[in-house]
PDB file of C-alpha atoms in Angstrom:
ATOM      1  CA  MET A   1      57.483 -19.543   0.815  1.00  0.00           C
ATOM      2  CA  ARG A   2      57.424 -18.259   4.620  1.00  0.00           C
ATOM      3  CA  PHE A   3      55.002 -19.782   6.677  1.00  0.00           C
ATOM      4  CA  ILE A   4      53.809 -18.948  10.341  1.00  0.00           C
ATOM      5  CA  ALA A   5      51.798 -21.690  11.669  1.00  0.00           C
ATOM      6  CA  VAL A   6      49.437 -20.892  14.715  1.00  0.00           C
ATOM      7  CA  LEU A   7      48.071 -23.980  16.355  1.00  0.00           C
ATOM      8  CA  ASN A   8      45.239 -23.785  19.022  1.00  0.00           C
ATOM      9  CA  ARG A   9      45.978 -26.394  21.443  1.00  0.00           C
ATOM     10  CA  ASP A  10      42.579 -26.446  22.717  1.00  0.00           C
ATOM     11  CA  GLY A  11      40.519 -26.303  19.467  1.00  0.00           C
ATOM     12  CA  GLY A  12      39.192 -29.204  17.550  1.00  0.00           C
ATOM     13  CA  THR A  13      41.201 -32.378  17.028  1.00  0.00           C
ATOM     14  CA  LEU A  14      44.496 -30.717  18.250  1.00  0.00           C
ATOM     15  CA  ARG A  15      42.987 -31.146  21.814  1.00  0.00           C
ATOM     16  CA  THR A  16      43.978 -34.908  21.566  1.00  0.00           C
ATOM     17  CA  THR A  17      47.124 -34.512  19.399  1.00  0.00           C
ATOM     18  CA  ASP A  18      50.725 -34.850  20.292  1.00  0.00           C
ATOM     19  CA  LEU A  19      51.389 -31.271  19.508  1.00  0.00           C
ATOM     20  CA  ASP A  20      55.310 -31.844  20.011  1.00  0.00           C
ATOM     21  CA  ALA A  21      55.529 -34.613  17.376  1.00  0.00           C
ATOM     22  CA  PHE A  22      52.882 -32.883  15.068  1.00  0.00           C
ATOM     23  CA  SER A  23      55.013 -29.649  15.109  1.00  0.00           C
ATOM     24  CA  GLN A  24      58.374 -31.716  14.417  1.00  0.00           C
ATOM     25  CA  ARG A  25      56.360 -33.387  11.293  1.00  0.00           C
ATOM     26  CA  LEU A  26      55.132 -29.944  10.480  1.00  0.00           C
ATOM     27  CA  ASN A  27      58.339 -28.378  10.242  1.00  0.00           C
ATOM     28  CA  SER A  28      60.088 -31.447   8.546  1.00  0.00           C
ATOM     29  CA  ILE A  29      57.427 -31.415   5.558  1.00  0.00           C
ATOM     30  CA  LEU A  30      57.639 -27.804   5.026  1.00  0.00           C
ATOM     31  CA  THR A  31      61.454 -27.348   5.141  1.00  0.00           C
ATOM     32  CA  ASP A  32      61.995 -30.250   3.058  1.00  0.00           C
ATOM     33  CA  ALA A  33      59.794 -28.846   0.410  1.00  0.00           C
ATOM     34  CA  GLY A  34      62.010 -25.532   0.498  1.00  0.00           C
ATOM     35  CA  HIS A  35      59.777 -23.508   3.077  1.00  0.00           C
ATOM     36  CA  SER A  36      60.542 -21.850   6.094  1.00  0.00           C
ATOM     37  CA  VAL A  37      58.163 -22.162   8.991  1.00  0.00           C
ATOM     38  CA  GLU A  38      57.847 -20.698  12.464  1.00  0.00           C
ATOM     39  CA  ILE A  39      55.544 -22.459  14.651  1.00  0.00           C
ATOM     40  CA  ASN A  40      53.502 -21.279  17.551  1.00  0.00           C
ATOM     41  CA  VAL A  41      51.030 -23.391  19.652  1.00  0.00           C
ATOM     42  CA  VAL A  42      49.017 -21.112  22.174  1.00  0.00           C
ATOM     43  CA  ASP A  43      45.987 -21.567  24.428  1.00  0.00           C
ATOM     44  CA  GLY A  44      42.662 -21.151  23.011  1.00  0.00           C
ATOM     45  CA  LYS A  45      42.107 -18.036  24.794  1.00  0.00           C
ATOM     46  CA  ASP A  46      45.153 -16.478  23.208  1.00  0.00           C
ATOM     47  CA  ILE A  47      44.465 -17.686  19.657  1.00  0.00           C
ATOM     48  CA  VAL A  48      42.895 -14.653  18.287  1.00  0.00           C
ATOM     49  CA  PRO A  49      45.427 -12.240  19.457  1.00  0.00           C
ATOM     50  CA  GLU A  50      48.227 -14.537  18.073  1.00  0.00           C
ATOM     51  CA  LEU A  51      46.483 -14.732  14.815  1.00  0.00           C
ATOM     52  CA  LYS A  52      46.264 -11.159  14.483  1.00  0.00           C
ATOM     53  CA  ARG A  53      49.931 -10.730  15.225  1.00  0.00           C
ATOM     54  CA  ALA A  54      50.965 -13.034  12.761  1.00  0.00           C
ATOM     55  CA  ALA A  55      49.010 -11.146  10.111  1.00  0.00           C
ATOM     56  CA  ARG A  56      50.632  -7.868  11.085  1.00  0.00           C
ATOM     57  CA  LYS A  57      54.142  -9.271  10.763  1.00  0.00           C
ATOM     58  CA  ARG A  58      55.545  -8.506   7.365  1.00  0.00           C
ATOM     59  CA  SER A  59      57.472 -11.759   6.911  1.00  0.00           C
ATOM     60  CA  PRO A  60      55.133 -14.331   6.087  1.00  0.00           C
ATOM     61  CA  ASP A  61      53.594 -15.304   2.808  1.00  0.00           C
ATOM     62  CA  VAL A  62      51.237 -18.038   4.617  1.00  0.00           C
ATOM     63  CA  ILE A  63      49.614 -18.193   8.076  1.00  0.00           C
ATOM     64  CA  LEU A  64      48.681 -21.971   8.639  1.00  0.00           C
ATOM     65  CA  ALA A  65      45.992 -21.833  11.235  1.00  0.00           C
ATOM     66  CA  GLY A  66      45.012 -25.074  13.271  1.00  0.00           C
ATOM     67  CA  GLY A  67      41.954 -25.767  15.367  1.00  0.00           C
ATOM     68  CA  GLY A  68      38.369 -25.711  15.318  1.00  0.00           C
ATOM     69  CA  ASP A  69      35.826 -23.597  13.072  1.00  0.00           C
ATOM     70  CA  GLY A  70      36.252 -20.625  15.583  1.00  0.00           C
ATOM     71  CA  THR A  71      40.196 -20.624  14.887  1.00  0.00           C
ATOM     72  CA  ILE A  72      39.710 -21.006  11.300  1.00  0.00           C
ATOM     73  CA  SER A  73      37.085 -18.153  11.254  1.00  0.00           C
ATOM     74  CA  ALA A  74      39.059 -15.919  13.127  1.00  0.00           C
ATOM     75  CA  ALA A  75      42.264 -16.215  10.916  1.00  0.00           C
ATOM     76  CA  ALA A  76      39.996 -15.419   7.621  1.00  0.00           C
ATOM     77  CA  ALA A  77      39.148 -12.386   9.440  1.00  0.00           C
ATOM     78  CA  ALA A  78      42.465 -11.335  10.286  1.00  0.00           C
ATOM     79  CA  LEU A  79      43.654 -12.123   6.586  1.00  0.00           C
ATOM     80  CA  MET A  80      40.611 -10.325   4.923  1.00  0.00           C
ATOM     81  CA  GLY A  81      41.964  -8.137   2.230  1.00  0.00           C
ATOM     82  CA  SER A  82      45.569  -9.069   2.923  1.00  0.00           C
ATOM     83  CA  ASP A  83      48.116 -10.246   0.308  1.00  0.00           C
ATOM     84  CA  LYS A  84      48.969 -13.050   2.945  1.00  0.00           C
ATOM     85  CA  ALA A  85      47.452 -16.459   2.394  1.00  0.00           C
ATOM     86  CA  LEU A  86      45.686 -18.724   4.806  1.00  0.00           C
ATOM     87  CA  ALA A  87      46.402 -22.464   4.827  1.00  0.00           C
ATOM     88  CA  VAL A  88      43.579 -24.181   6.660  1.00  0.00           C
ATOM     89  CA  LEU A  89      44.749 -27.233   8.554  1.00  0.00           C
ATOM     90  CA  PRO A  90      41.670 -29.433   8.809  1.00  0.00           C
ATOM     91  CA  ALA A  91      41.522 -29.903  12.523  1.00  0.00           C
ATOM     92  CA  GLY A  92      37.837 -29.322  13.280  1.00  0.00           C
ATOM     93  CA  THR A  93      35.004 -31.733  13.657  1.00  0.00           C
ATOM     94  CA  MET A  94      33.785 -31.298   9.990  1.00  0.00           C
ATOM     95  CA  ASN A  95      36.079 -28.934   8.367  1.00  0.00           C
ATOM     96  CA  LEU A  96      33.581 -27.957   5.683  1.00  0.00           C
ATOM     97  CA  PHE A  97      35.424 -25.018   4.754  1.00  0.00           C
ATOM     98  CA  ALA A  98      38.680 -26.880   4.215  1.00  0.00           C
ATOM     99  CA  ARG A  99      36.791 -29.596   2.164  1.00  0.00           C
ATOM    100  CA  GLY A 100      35.387 -26.785  -0.187  1.00  0.00           C
ATOM    101  CA  LEU A 101      39.030 -25.799  -0.779  1.00  0.00           C
ATOM    102  CA  GLY A 102      39.769 -29.494  -1.554  1.00  0.00           C
ATOM    103  CA  ILE A 103      42.373 -29.714   1.214  1.00  0.00           C
ATOM    104  CA  PRO A 104      42.976 -33.468   2.400  1.00  0.00           C
ATOM    105  CA  GLN A 105      41.142 -34.384   5.657  1.00  0.00           C
ATOM    106  CA  GLN A 106      44.395 -36.158   7.232  1.00  0.00           C
ATOM    107  CA  LEU A 107      46.740 -33.799   8.970  1.00  0.00           C
ATOM    108  CA  ASP A 108      49.880 -34.932   7.415  1.00  0.00           C
ATOM    109  CA  ALA A 109      48.396 -35.301   3.918  1.00  0.00           C
ATOM    110  CA  ALA A 110      47.291 -31.620   4.256  1.00  0.00           C
ATOM    111  CA  LEU A 111      50.697 -30.572   5.134  1.00  0.00           C
ATOM    112  CA  LEU A 112      51.936 -32.301   2.349  1.00  0.00           C
ATOM    113  CA  ALA A 113      49.388 -30.424  -0.033  1.00  0.00           C
ATOM    114  CA  PHE A 114      50.456 -27.133   1.378  1.00  0.00           C
ATOM    115  CA  ALA A 115      54.128 -28.094   0.750  1.00  0.00           C
ATOM    116  CA  GLY A 116      53.336 -28.091  -3.036  1.00  0.00           C
ATOM    117  CA  GLY A 117      50.272 -25.843  -2.891  1.00  0.00           C
ATOM    118  CA  GLU A 118      49.378 -22.574  -4.807  1.00  0.00           C
ATOM    119  CA  VAL A 119      47.329 -19.273  -3.602  1.00  0.00           C
ATOM    120  CA  LYS A 120      43.964 -18.830  -5.069  1.00  0.00           C
ATOM    121  CA  ALA A 121      41.598 -15.863  -3.923  1.00  0.00           C
ATOM    122  CA  VAL A 122      38.186 -17.304  -2.413  1.00  0.00           C
ATOM    123  CA  ASP A 123      35.002 -15.374  -0.997  1.00  0.00           C
ATOM    124  CA  LEU A 124      34.293 -14.323   2.401  1.00  0.00           C
ATOM    125  CA  ALA A 125      30.873 -13.223   3.690  1.00  0.00           C
ATOM    126  CA  SER A 126      30.161 -11.111   6.706  1.00  0.00           C
ATOM    127  CA  ALA A 127      27.152 -10.511   9.124  1.00  0.00           C
ATOM    128  CA  ASP A 128      27.349  -7.012  10.368  1.00  0.00           C
ATOM    129  CA  GLY A 129      30.878  -6.765   9.256  1.00  0.00           C
ATOM    130  CA  ARG A 130      31.860  -9.996  11.382  1.00  0.00           C
ATOM    131  CA  PRO A 131      33.543 -12.299   8.512  1.00  0.00           C
ATOM    132  CA  PHE A 132      32.504 -15.843   8.262  1.00  0.00           C
ATOM    133  CA  VAL A 133      34.169 -18.668   5.755  1.00  0.00           C
ATOM    134  CA  HIS A 134      30.978 -21.026   6.070  1.00  0.00           C
ATOM    135  CA  GLN A 135      27.469 -19.915   7.606  1.00  0.00           C
ATOM    136  CA  PHE A 136      25.428 -17.758   9.372  1.00  0.00           C
ATOM    137  CA  SER A 137      22.327 -19.340  10.812  1.00  0.00           C
ATOM    138  CA  ILE A 138      19.439 -18.958  13.051  1.00  0.00           C
ATOM    139  CA  GLY A 139      16.541 -20.861  14.338  1.00  0.00           C
ATOM    140  CA  LEU A 140      17.122 -24.856  14.256  1.00  0.00           C
ATOM    141  CA  HIS A 141      20.988 -24.798  14.139  1.00  0.00           C
ATOM    142  CA  ALA A 142      21.396 -22.046  16.889  1.00  0.00           C
ATOM    143  CA  LYS A 143      19.150 -24.192  19.102  1.00  0.00           C
ATOM    144  CA  MET A 144      21.139 -27.491  18.395  1.00  0.00           C
ATOM    145  CA  VAL A 145      24.355 -25.727  19.245  1.00  0.00           C
ATOM    146  CA  VAL A 146      22.691 -24.508  22.574  1.00  0.00           C
ATOM    147  CA  LEU A 147      21.727 -27.955  23.443  1.00  0.00           C
ATOM    148  CA  ARG A 148      25.056 -29.521  22.333  1.00  0.00           C
ATOM    149  CA  GLU A 149      26.845 -27.213  24.852  1.00  0.00           C
ATOM    150  CA  GLN A 150      24.995 -28.444  27.504  1.00  0.00           C
ATOM    151  CA  MET A 151      26.434 -31.755  26.892  1.00  0.00           C
ATOM    152  CA  GLU A 152      29.997 -33.100  27.652  1.00  0.00           C
ATOM    153  CA  PHE A 153      32.213 -34.528  25.253  1.00  0.00           C
ATOM    154  CA  ALA A 154      36.065 -34.935  24.932  1.00  0.00           C
ATOM    155  CA  SER A 155      36.743 -35.696  21.458  1.00  0.00           C
ATOM    156  CA  ARG A 156      35.698 -35.469  17.883  1.00  0.00           C
ATOM    157  CA  LEU A 157      33.463 -38.640  17.880  1.00  0.00           C
ATOM    158  CA  GLY A 158      32.190 -37.321  21.086  1.00  0.00           C
ATOM    159  CA  LYS A 159      31.195 -33.947  19.804  1.00  0.00           C
ATOM    160  CA  ILE A 160      29.487 -35.688  16.513  1.00  0.00           C
ATOM    161  CA  GLY A 161      27.337 -37.824  19.191  1.00  0.00           C
ATOM    162  CA  ALA A 162      26.557 -34.929  21.053  1.00  0.00           C
ATOM    163  CA  SER A 163      25.202 -33.139  17.762  1.00  0.00           C
ATOM    164  CA  LEU A 164      23.185 -36.057  16.717  1.00  0.00           C
ATOM    165  CA  LYS A 165      21.295 -35.966  20.240  1.00  0.00           C
ATOM    166  CA  ALA A 166      20.920 -32.192  19.966  1.00  0.00           C
ATOM    167  CA  ALA A 167      19.638 -32.358  16.657  1.00  0.00           C
ATOM    168  CA  TYR A 168      17.161 -35.010  17.462  1.00  0.00           C
ATOM    169  CA  ARG A 169      16.004 -32.966  20.486  1.00  0.00           C
ATOM    170  CA  THR A 170      15.690 -29.931  18.488  1.00  0.00           C
ATOM    171  CA  VAL A 171      13.635 -31.641  15.893  1.00  0.00           C
ATOM    172  CA  MET A 172      11.286 -32.976  18.278  1.00  0.00           C
ATOM    173  CA  LYS A 173      10.586 -29.586  19.798  1.00  0.00           C
ATOM    174  CA  PRO A 174      11.480 -27.051  16.904  1.00  0.00           C
ATOM    175  CA  PRO A 175      11.936 -23.370  17.419  1.00  0.00           C
ATOM    176  CA  SER A 176       9.648 -20.718  15.631  1.00  0.00           C
ATOM    177  CA  MET A 177      10.463 -17.252  14.650  1.00  0.00           C
ATOM    178  CA  ARG A 178       8.649 -14.524  12.634  1.00  0.00           C
ATOM    179  CA  VAL A 179      11.164 -12.898  10.017  1.00  0.00           C
ATOM    180  CA  GLN A 180      11.538 -10.479   7.495  1.00  0.00           C
ATOM    181  CA  LEU A 181      14.052 -11.438   4.834  1.00  0.00           C
ATOM    182  CA  THR A 182      15.072  -8.849   2.368  1.00  0.00           C
ATOM    183  CA  ILE A 183      16.735 -10.216  -1.036  1.00  0.00           C
ATOM    184  CA  GLY A 184      17.448  -7.475  -3.563  1.00  0.00           C
ATOM    185  CA  GLY A 185      14.307  -5.559  -3.786  1.00  0.00           C
ATOM    186  CA  THR A 186      12.234  -8.599  -2.578  1.00  0.00           C
ATOM    187  CA  GLU A 187      10.820  -8.794   1.262  1.00  0.00           C
ATOM    188  CA  ILE A 188       9.781 -11.981   2.382  1.00  0.00           C
ATOM    189  CA  VAL A 189       7.831 -12.114   5.540  1.00  0.00           C
ATOM    190  CA  THR A 190       7.365 -15.543   6.926  1.00  0.00           C
ATOM    191  CA  ARG A 191       7.304 -17.852  10.099  1.00  0.00           C
ATOM    192  CA  THR A 192      10.334 -20.236   9.996  1.00  0.00           C
ATOM    193  CA  SER A 193      11.922 -22.436  12.109  1.00  0.00           C
ATOM    194  CA  GLY A 194      15.320 -21.892  10.517  1.00  0.00           C
ATOM    195  CA  ILE A 195      17.385 -19.944   8.107  1.00  0.00           C
ATOM    196  CA  GLY A 196      21.092 -20.495   7.161  1.00  0.00           C
ATOM    197  CA  ILE A 197      22.929 -17.903   4.951  1.00  0.00           C
ATOM    198  CA  SER A 198      26.215 -19.636   3.476  1.00  0.00           C
ATOM    199  CA  ASN A 199      29.429 -18.214   1.912  1.00  0.00           C
ATOM    200  CA  ASN A 200      28.627 -19.491  -1.361  1.00  0.00           C
ATOM    201  CA  LEU A 201      25.945 -22.024  -2.568  1.00  0.00           C
ATOM    202  CA  PHE A 202      26.265 -25.658  -1.169  1.00  0.00           C
ATOM    203  CA  GLY A 203      27.210 -28.446  -3.605  1.00  0.00           C
ATOM    204  CA  GLU A 204      24.834 -31.301  -4.224  1.00  0.00           C
ATOM    205  CA  GLY A 205      25.510 -34.797  -2.952  1.00  0.00           C
ATOM    206  CA  HIS A 206      27.872 -34.250   0.053  1.00  0.00           C
ATOM    207  CA  LEU A 207      28.044 -32.601   3.285  1.00  0.00           C
ATOM    208  CA  PRO A 208      27.014 -28.985   3.113  1.00  0.00           C
ATOM    209  CA  TYR A 209      30.123 -27.083   1.908  1.00  0.00           C
ATOM    210  CA  ALA A 210      30.617 -24.814  -1.277  1.00  0.00           C
ATOM    211  CA  ASP A 211      31.889 -26.586  -4.424  1.00  0.00           C
ATOM    212  CA  GLU A 212      32.790 -23.003  -5.557  1.00  0.00           C
ATOM    213  CA  PRO A 213      34.236 -21.122  -3.047  1.00  0.00           C
ATOM    214  CA  ASP A 214      34.731 -18.343  -5.302  1.00  0.00           C
ATOM    215  CA  GLY A 215      31.307 -18.095  -6.745  1.00  0.00           C
ATOM    216  CA  GLY A 216      30.304 -14.596  -5.559  1.00  0.00           C
ATOM    217  CA  VAL A 217      27.075 -15.148  -4.067  1.00  0.00           C
ATOM    218  CA  LEU A 218      25.443 -15.840  -0.859  1.00  0.00           C
ATOM    219  CA  GLY A 219      23.454 -19.209  -0.542  1.00  0.00           C
ATOM    220  CA  ILE A 220      20.157 -18.460   1.314  1.00  0.00           C
ATOM    221  CA  TYR A 221      18.203 -21.419   2.934  1.00  0.00           C
ATOM    222  CA  VAL A 222      14.978 -20.967   4.617  1.00  0.00           C
ATOM    223  CA  THR A 223      13.117 -23.515   6.217  1.00  0.00           C
ATOM    224  CA  VAL A 224       9.503 -24.009   5.301  1.00  0.00           C
ATOM    225  CA  ALA A 225       9.097 -27.380   7.076  1.00  0.00           C
ATOM    226  CA  LYS A 226       6.625 -27.047   9.929  1.00  0.00           C
ATOM    227  CA  GLU A 227       5.406 -30.500  11.300  1.00  0.00           C
ATOM    228  CA  ARG A 228       7.893 -32.746  12.917  1.00  0.00           C
ATOM    229  CA  GLY A 229       7.455 -35.169   9.994  1.00  0.00           C
ATOM    230  CA  GLU A 230       8.591 -32.505   7.534  1.00  0.00           C
ATOM    231  CA  LEU A 231      11.701 -31.589   9.698  1.00  0.00           C
ATOM    232  CA  ILE A 232      12.619 -35.356   9.589  1.00  0.00           C
ATOM    233  CA  ARG A 233      12.343 -35.518   6.030  1.00  0.00           C
ATOM    234  CA  MET A 234      14.372 -32.417   5.682  1.00  0.00           C
ATOM    235  CA  ALA A 235      17.099 -33.400   8.020  1.00  0.00           C
ATOM    236  CA  ALA A 236      17.248 -36.767   6.031  1.00  0.00           C
ATOM    237  CA  ASN A 237      17.574 -34.785   2.709  1.00  0.00           C
ATOM    238  CA  MET A 238      20.142 -32.632   4.037  1.00  0.00           C
ATOM    239  CA  ALA A 239      22.330 -35.642   5.562  1.00  0.00           C
ATOM    240  CA  ARG A 240      22.362 -36.696   2.053  1.00  0.00           C
ATOM    241  CA  GLY A 241      23.429 -33.630   0.591  1.00  0.00           C
ATOM    242  CA  LYS A 242      20.048 -33.133  -1.327  1.00  0.00           C
ATOM    243  CA  TRP A 243      19.310 -29.432  -1.374  1.00  0.00           C
ATOM    244  CA  ARG A 244      17.754 -28.581  -4.709  1.00  0.00           C
ATOM    245  CA  ASP A 245      15.261 -31.471  -4.375  1.00  0.00           C
ATOM    246  CA  ASN A 246      14.365 -30.624  -0.937  1.00  0.00           C
ATOM    247  CA  ASP A 247      10.742 -29.346  -0.637  1.00  0.00           C
ATOM    248  CA  GLN A 248      11.329 -28.265   2.808  1.00  0.00           C
ATOM    249  CA  VAL A 249      13.921 -25.735   1.996  1.00  0.00           C
ATOM    250  CA  GLU A 250      13.517 -22.446  -0.123  1.00  0.00           C
ATOM    251  CA  ILE A 251      16.895 -21.456  -1.704  1.00  0.00           C
ATOM    252  CA  HIS A 252      17.722 -17.960  -2.993  1.00  0.00           C
ATOM    253  CA  GLU A 253      21.021 -16.574  -3.858  1.00  0.00           C
ATOM    254  CA  ALA A 254      22.222 -12.776  -3.713  1.00  0.00           C
ATOM    255  CA  GLU A 255      25.189 -10.608  -2.982  1.00  0.00           C
ATOM    256  CA  GLU A 256      23.754  -9.334   0.083  1.00  0.00           C
ATOM    257  CA  ALA A 257      20.378  -9.785   2.414  1.00  0.00           C
ATOM    258  CA  GLU A 258      18.881  -8.101   5.394  1.00  0.00           C
ATOM    259  CA  LEU A 259      17.354 -10.202   8.342  1.00  0.00           C
ATOM    260  CA  LYS A 260      14.887  -8.687  10.588  1.00  0.00           C
ATOM    261  CA  ILE A 261      13.541 -10.588  13.591  1.00  0.00           C
ATOM    262  CA  LEU A 262       9.780  -9.801  13.985  1.00  0.00           C
ATOM    263  CA  SER A 263       8.733 -11.739  16.835  1.00  0.00           C
ATOM    264  CA  ARG A 264       8.016 -10.483  20.195  1.00  0.00           C
ATOM    265  CA  ASN A 265      10.731 -12.670  22.017  1.00  0.00           C
ATOM    266  CA  ARG A 266      13.791 -11.585  20.613  1.00  0.00           C
ATOM    267  CA  ARG A 267      16.153 -13.309  22.823  1.00  0.00           C
ATOM    268  CA  PHE A 268      17.656 -15.556  20.014  1.00  0.00           C
ATOM    269  CA  ARG A 269      21.001 -16.487  19.145  1.00  0.00           C
ATOM    270  CA  CYS A 270      22.773 -16.850  15.886  1.00  0.00           C
ATOM    271  CA  VAL A 271      25.517 -19.250  14.922  1.00  0.00           C
ATOM    272  CA  ILE A 272      28.326 -17.755  12.813  1.00  0.00           C
ATOM    273  CA  ASP A 273      30.951 -20.544  11.757  1.00  0.00           C
ATOM    274  CA  GLY A 274      29.937 -22.724  14.854  1.00  0.00           C
ATOM    275  CA  GLU A 275      30.028 -20.095  17.550  1.00  0.00           C
ATOM    276  CA  LEU A 276      27.129 -18.704  19.144  1.00  0.00           C
ATOM    277  CA  TYR A 277      26.398 -14.971  19.280  1.00  0.00           C
ATOM    278  CA  PRO A 278      23.487 -12.813  20.427  1.00  0.00           C
ATOM    279  CA  LEU A 279      21.074 -12.300  17.504  1.00  0.00           C
ATOM    280  CA  LYS A 280      20.364  -8.556  16.417  1.00  0.00           C
ATOM    281  CA  ASP A 281      16.938  -7.323  15.775  1.00  0.00           C
ATOM    282  CA  THR A 282      18.344  -6.652  12.121  1.00  0.00           C
ATOM    283  CA  THR A 283      21.409  -8.250  10.703  1.00  0.00           C
ATOM    284  CA  GLN A 284      23.029  -7.303   7.227  1.00  0.00           C
ATOM    285  CA  ILE A 285      24.627 -10.180   5.524  1.00  0.00           C
ATOM    286  CA  ARG A 286      26.981  -9.584   2.381  1.00  0.00           C
ATOM    287  CA  ILE A 287      29.395 -11.564   0.120  1.00  0.00           C
ATOM    288  CA  HIS A 288      32.901 -10.201  -0.193  1.00  0.00           C
ATOM    289  CA  LYS A 289      34.158 -11.526  -3.599  1.00  0.00           C
ATOM    290  CA  LYS A 290      37.738 -13.034  -3.491  1.00  0.00           C
ATOM    291  CA  ALA A 291      38.621 -11.173  -0.309  1.00  0.00           C
ATOM    292  CA  LEU A 292      40.679 -13.872   1.163  1.00  0.00           C
ATOM    293  CA  ASN A 293      43.653 -15.536  -0.352  1.00  0.00           C
ATOM    294  CA  VAL A 294      43.863 -19.390   0.625  1.00  0.00           C
ATOM    295  CA  LEU A 295      46.712 -22.036   0.057  1.00  0.00           C
ATOM    296  CA  VAL A 296      45.118 -24.956  -1.982  1.00  0.00           C
ATOM    297  CA  PRO A 297      46.752 -28.363  -3.355  1.00  0.00           C
ATOM    298  CA  SER A 298      48.104 -27.542  -6.791  1.00  0.00           C
ATOM    299  CA  ALA A 299      45.960 -30.242  -8.258  1.00  0.00           C
ATOM    300  CA  LEU A 300      42.803 -28.688  -7.648  1.00  0.00           C
ATOM    301  CA  LYS A 301      43.741 -25.421  -9.120  1.00  0.00           C
ATOM    302  CA  ASN A 302      45.111 -27.432 -12.318  1.00  0.00           C
ATOM    303  CA  ALA A 303      41.957 -29.444 -12.524  1.00  0.00           C
ATOM    304  CA  LYS A 304      39.910 -26.309 -12.745  1.00  0.00           C
ATOM    305  CA  ALA A 305      41.796 -24.552 -15.015  1.00  0.00           C
ATOM    306  CA  ALA A 306      41.734 -27.897 -17.527  1.00  0.00           C
TER     307      ALA A 306
END
């Protein structure tokens, strides 16, 4: 296969990686397996136009994207509906989409998996037409990201530590918003501290990622916890990957949903694949079945076929 690798020098763990040495290993691993590869290392401000440029080229079969959540989300958006496949290099903090695809979490191991990988079609979701690979969320998560961005950190571990501090501060003083959530023909009007809508339902017993990235549904998670103790129990259950047994979260699934903000103070923000955006009064969220081709380890495909 013909690869174009687009690496964000400012994204995720690549910020602290020797990219010259890594690029040499990337080239060696893929070419030794009979593939061809073009490698482009770009600044964060140039990553989106570079990904779009690579997606428009006729030559590649695979776009290998390396960076944080924003880089992977931008790559998926550029390739949505395309015959080209996305290879997700797990260079972010949690790499939740990559985990759902079964991609090894060590960079060199991921490259070896790509060298012998196979193409599979998986789902994408969108919020008002903006594609996302993992999750759209409001309330608790958005406040946590706002607080985390006010802190200084220079590494993956530093970001994790900042996230924990921000999560604690958020639980101690949670947000509250009145919303109307329309799922199919059902309208839910409630006051909540947080809603997350994921690209397929999260699996049980692990970090929040989808076990079936081609399941064809949105996972809709509505926080019903209101007291501080309830929020702490909810967070503990989430950390253990307990969703179905979490009494503090209502879970729904659908192919589309509409979210309306009814609170008078509407200066809320949302998080889409880890990035903050202004939250509109009304947001339409949809699943797009098998809209993205991805390169996955062949063992994963063979195991699912067995």
